[in-house]
PDB file of C-alpha atoms in Angstrom:
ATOM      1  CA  UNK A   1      13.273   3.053 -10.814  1.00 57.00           C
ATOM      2  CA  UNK A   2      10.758   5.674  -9.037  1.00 67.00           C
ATOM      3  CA  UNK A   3       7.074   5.700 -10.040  1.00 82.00           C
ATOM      4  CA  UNK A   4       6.587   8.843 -12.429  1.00 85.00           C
ATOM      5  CA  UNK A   5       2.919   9.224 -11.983  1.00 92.00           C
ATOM      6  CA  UNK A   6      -0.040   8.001  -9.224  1.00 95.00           C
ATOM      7  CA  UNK A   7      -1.015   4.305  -9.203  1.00 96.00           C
ATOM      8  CA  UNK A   8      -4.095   3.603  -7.505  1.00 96.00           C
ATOM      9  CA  UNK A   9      -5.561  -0.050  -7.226  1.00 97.00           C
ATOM     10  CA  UNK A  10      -8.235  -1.668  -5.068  1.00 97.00           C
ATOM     11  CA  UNK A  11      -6.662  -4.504  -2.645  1.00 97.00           C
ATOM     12  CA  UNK A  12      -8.107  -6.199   0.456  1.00 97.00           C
ATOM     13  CA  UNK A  13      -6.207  -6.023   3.791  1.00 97.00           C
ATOM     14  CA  UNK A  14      -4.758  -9.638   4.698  1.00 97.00           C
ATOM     15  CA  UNK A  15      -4.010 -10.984   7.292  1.00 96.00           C
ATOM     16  CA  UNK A  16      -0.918  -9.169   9.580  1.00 96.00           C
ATOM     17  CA  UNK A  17      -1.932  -5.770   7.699  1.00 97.00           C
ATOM     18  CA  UNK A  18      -0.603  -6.763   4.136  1.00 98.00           C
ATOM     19  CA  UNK A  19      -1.533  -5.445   0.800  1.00 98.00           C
ATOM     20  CA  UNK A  20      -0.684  -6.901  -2.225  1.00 97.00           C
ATOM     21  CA  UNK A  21       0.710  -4.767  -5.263  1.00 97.00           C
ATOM     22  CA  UNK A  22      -0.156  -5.916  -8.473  1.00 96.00           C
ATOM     23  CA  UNK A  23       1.757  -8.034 -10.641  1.00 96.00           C
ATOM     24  CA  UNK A  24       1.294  -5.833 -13.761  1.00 95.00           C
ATOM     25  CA  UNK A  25       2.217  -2.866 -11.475  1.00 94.00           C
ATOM     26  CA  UNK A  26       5.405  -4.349 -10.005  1.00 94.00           C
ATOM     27  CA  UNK A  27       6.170  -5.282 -13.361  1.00 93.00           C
ATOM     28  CA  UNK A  28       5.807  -1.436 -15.085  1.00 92.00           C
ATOM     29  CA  UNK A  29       7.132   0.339 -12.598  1.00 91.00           C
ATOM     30  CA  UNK A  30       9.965  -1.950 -12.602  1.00 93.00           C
ATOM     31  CA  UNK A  31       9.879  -2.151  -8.717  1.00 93.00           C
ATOM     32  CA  UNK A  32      11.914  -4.418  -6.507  1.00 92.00           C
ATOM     33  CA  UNK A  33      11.831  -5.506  -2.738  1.00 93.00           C
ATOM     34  CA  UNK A  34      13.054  -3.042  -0.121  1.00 94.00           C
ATOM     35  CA  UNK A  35      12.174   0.046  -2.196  1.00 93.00           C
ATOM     36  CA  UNK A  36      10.515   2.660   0.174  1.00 94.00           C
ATOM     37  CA  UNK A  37       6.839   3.648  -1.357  1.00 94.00           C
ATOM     38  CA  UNK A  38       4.777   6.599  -0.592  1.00 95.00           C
ATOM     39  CA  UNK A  39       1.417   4.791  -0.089  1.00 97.00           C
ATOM     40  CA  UNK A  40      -2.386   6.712   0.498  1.00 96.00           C
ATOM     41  CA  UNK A  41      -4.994   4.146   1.483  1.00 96.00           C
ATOM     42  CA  UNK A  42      -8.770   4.557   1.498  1.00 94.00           C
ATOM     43  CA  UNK A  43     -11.331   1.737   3.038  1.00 93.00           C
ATOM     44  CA  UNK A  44     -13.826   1.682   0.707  1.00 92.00           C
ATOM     45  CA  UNK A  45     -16.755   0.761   3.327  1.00 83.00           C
ATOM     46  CA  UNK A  46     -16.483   4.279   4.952  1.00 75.00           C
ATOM     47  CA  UNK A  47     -19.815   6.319   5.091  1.00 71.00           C
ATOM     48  CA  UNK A  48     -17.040   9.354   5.620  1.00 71.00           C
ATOM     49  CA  UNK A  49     -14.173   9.920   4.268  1.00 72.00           C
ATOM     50  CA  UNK A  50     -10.906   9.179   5.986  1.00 84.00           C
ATOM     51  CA  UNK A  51      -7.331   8.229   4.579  1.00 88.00           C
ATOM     52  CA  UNK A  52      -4.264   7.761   5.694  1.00 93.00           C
ATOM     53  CA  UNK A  53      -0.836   8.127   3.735  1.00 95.00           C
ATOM     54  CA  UNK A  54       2.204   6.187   5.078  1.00 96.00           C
ATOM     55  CA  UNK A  55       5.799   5.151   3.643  1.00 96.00           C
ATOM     56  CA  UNK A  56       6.052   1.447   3.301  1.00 96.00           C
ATOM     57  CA  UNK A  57       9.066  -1.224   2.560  1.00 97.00           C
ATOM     58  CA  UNK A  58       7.875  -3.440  -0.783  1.00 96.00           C
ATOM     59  CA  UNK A  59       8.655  -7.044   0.317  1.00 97.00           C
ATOM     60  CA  UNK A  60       9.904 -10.354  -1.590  1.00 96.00           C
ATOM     61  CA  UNK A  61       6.262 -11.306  -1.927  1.00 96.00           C
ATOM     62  CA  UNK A  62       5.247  -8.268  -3.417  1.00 96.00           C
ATOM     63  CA  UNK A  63       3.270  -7.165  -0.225  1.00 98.00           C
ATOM     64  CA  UNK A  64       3.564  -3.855   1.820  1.00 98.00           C
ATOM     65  CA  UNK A  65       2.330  -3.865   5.536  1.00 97.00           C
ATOM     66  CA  UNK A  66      -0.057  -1.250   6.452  1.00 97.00           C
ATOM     67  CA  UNK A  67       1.114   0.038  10.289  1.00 97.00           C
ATOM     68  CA  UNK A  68      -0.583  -1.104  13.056  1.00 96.00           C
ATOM     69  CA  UNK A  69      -1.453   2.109  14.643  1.00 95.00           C
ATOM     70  CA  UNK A  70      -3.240   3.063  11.202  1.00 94.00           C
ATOM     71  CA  UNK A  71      -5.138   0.281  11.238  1.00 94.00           C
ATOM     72  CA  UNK A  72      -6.267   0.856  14.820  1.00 93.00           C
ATOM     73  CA  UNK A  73      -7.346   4.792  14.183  1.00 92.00           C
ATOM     74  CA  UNK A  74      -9.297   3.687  10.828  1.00 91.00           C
ATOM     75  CA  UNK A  75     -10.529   0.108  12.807  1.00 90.00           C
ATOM     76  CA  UNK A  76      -9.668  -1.745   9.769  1.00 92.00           C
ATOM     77  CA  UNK A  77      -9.992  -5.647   9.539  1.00 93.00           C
ATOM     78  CA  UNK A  78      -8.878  -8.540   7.369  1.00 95.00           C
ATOM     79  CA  UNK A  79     -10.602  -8.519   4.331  1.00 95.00           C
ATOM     80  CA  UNK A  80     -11.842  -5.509   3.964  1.00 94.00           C
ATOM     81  CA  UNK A  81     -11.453  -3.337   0.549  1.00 95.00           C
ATOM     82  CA  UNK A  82      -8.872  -0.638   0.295  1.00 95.00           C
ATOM     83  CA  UNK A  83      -8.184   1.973  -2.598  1.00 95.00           C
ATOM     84  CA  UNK A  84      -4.501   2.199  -2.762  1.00 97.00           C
ATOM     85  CA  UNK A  85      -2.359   4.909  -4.009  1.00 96.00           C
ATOM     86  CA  UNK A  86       1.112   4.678  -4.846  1.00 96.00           C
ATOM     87  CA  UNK A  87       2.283   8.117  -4.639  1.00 95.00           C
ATOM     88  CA  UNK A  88       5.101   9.377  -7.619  1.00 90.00           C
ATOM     89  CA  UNK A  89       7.951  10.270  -6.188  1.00 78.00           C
ATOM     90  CA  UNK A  90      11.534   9.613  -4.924  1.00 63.00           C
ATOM     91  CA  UNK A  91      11.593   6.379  -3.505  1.00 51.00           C
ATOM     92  CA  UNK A  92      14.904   4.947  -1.747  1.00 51.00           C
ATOM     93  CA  UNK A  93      16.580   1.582  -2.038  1.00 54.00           C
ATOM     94  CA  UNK A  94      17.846   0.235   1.786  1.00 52.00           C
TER      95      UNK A  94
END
């Protein structure tokens, strides 16, 4: 089932570039692994604004994985806090 509106969380980035989706968002949307999200993320300890929107694969665990060269250009570590979006839209199944 595709999101119908804009989901936005805070998550921190783990460790190998995962986020974790929320339980109670997972659950809603009804969304299972290998769907294809639109996803906008925002560090949160930026003095300027700068975010990056990328598709991502939902895993078994519930965990997307934030590319590597995104987290180079926006020199994000583990730990850190992100605002997440999960963008509405048509998402495919693989």
């Amino acid at each position: 089932m595709p999101l119908t509106e804009n989901v936005s969380f805070h998550a921190l980035l783990q460790r190998e570039n995962r986020v974790q989706i929320p339980v109670e968002v997972r659950w809603k949307y009804m969304l299972e692994h290998g769907e294809i999200l639109r996803v906008k993320i925002f560090p949160l300890d930026r003095h300027f604004p700068s975010s990056e929107e990328f598709h991502a694969r939902l895993h078994k665990n519930g965990r997307i994985t934030v590319p590597w060269e995104l987290v180079a250009r926006l020199e994000l570590k583990p730990g850190i806090l992100l605002a997440v979006t999960l963008i509405a839209g048509k998402t495919a199944k693989k």
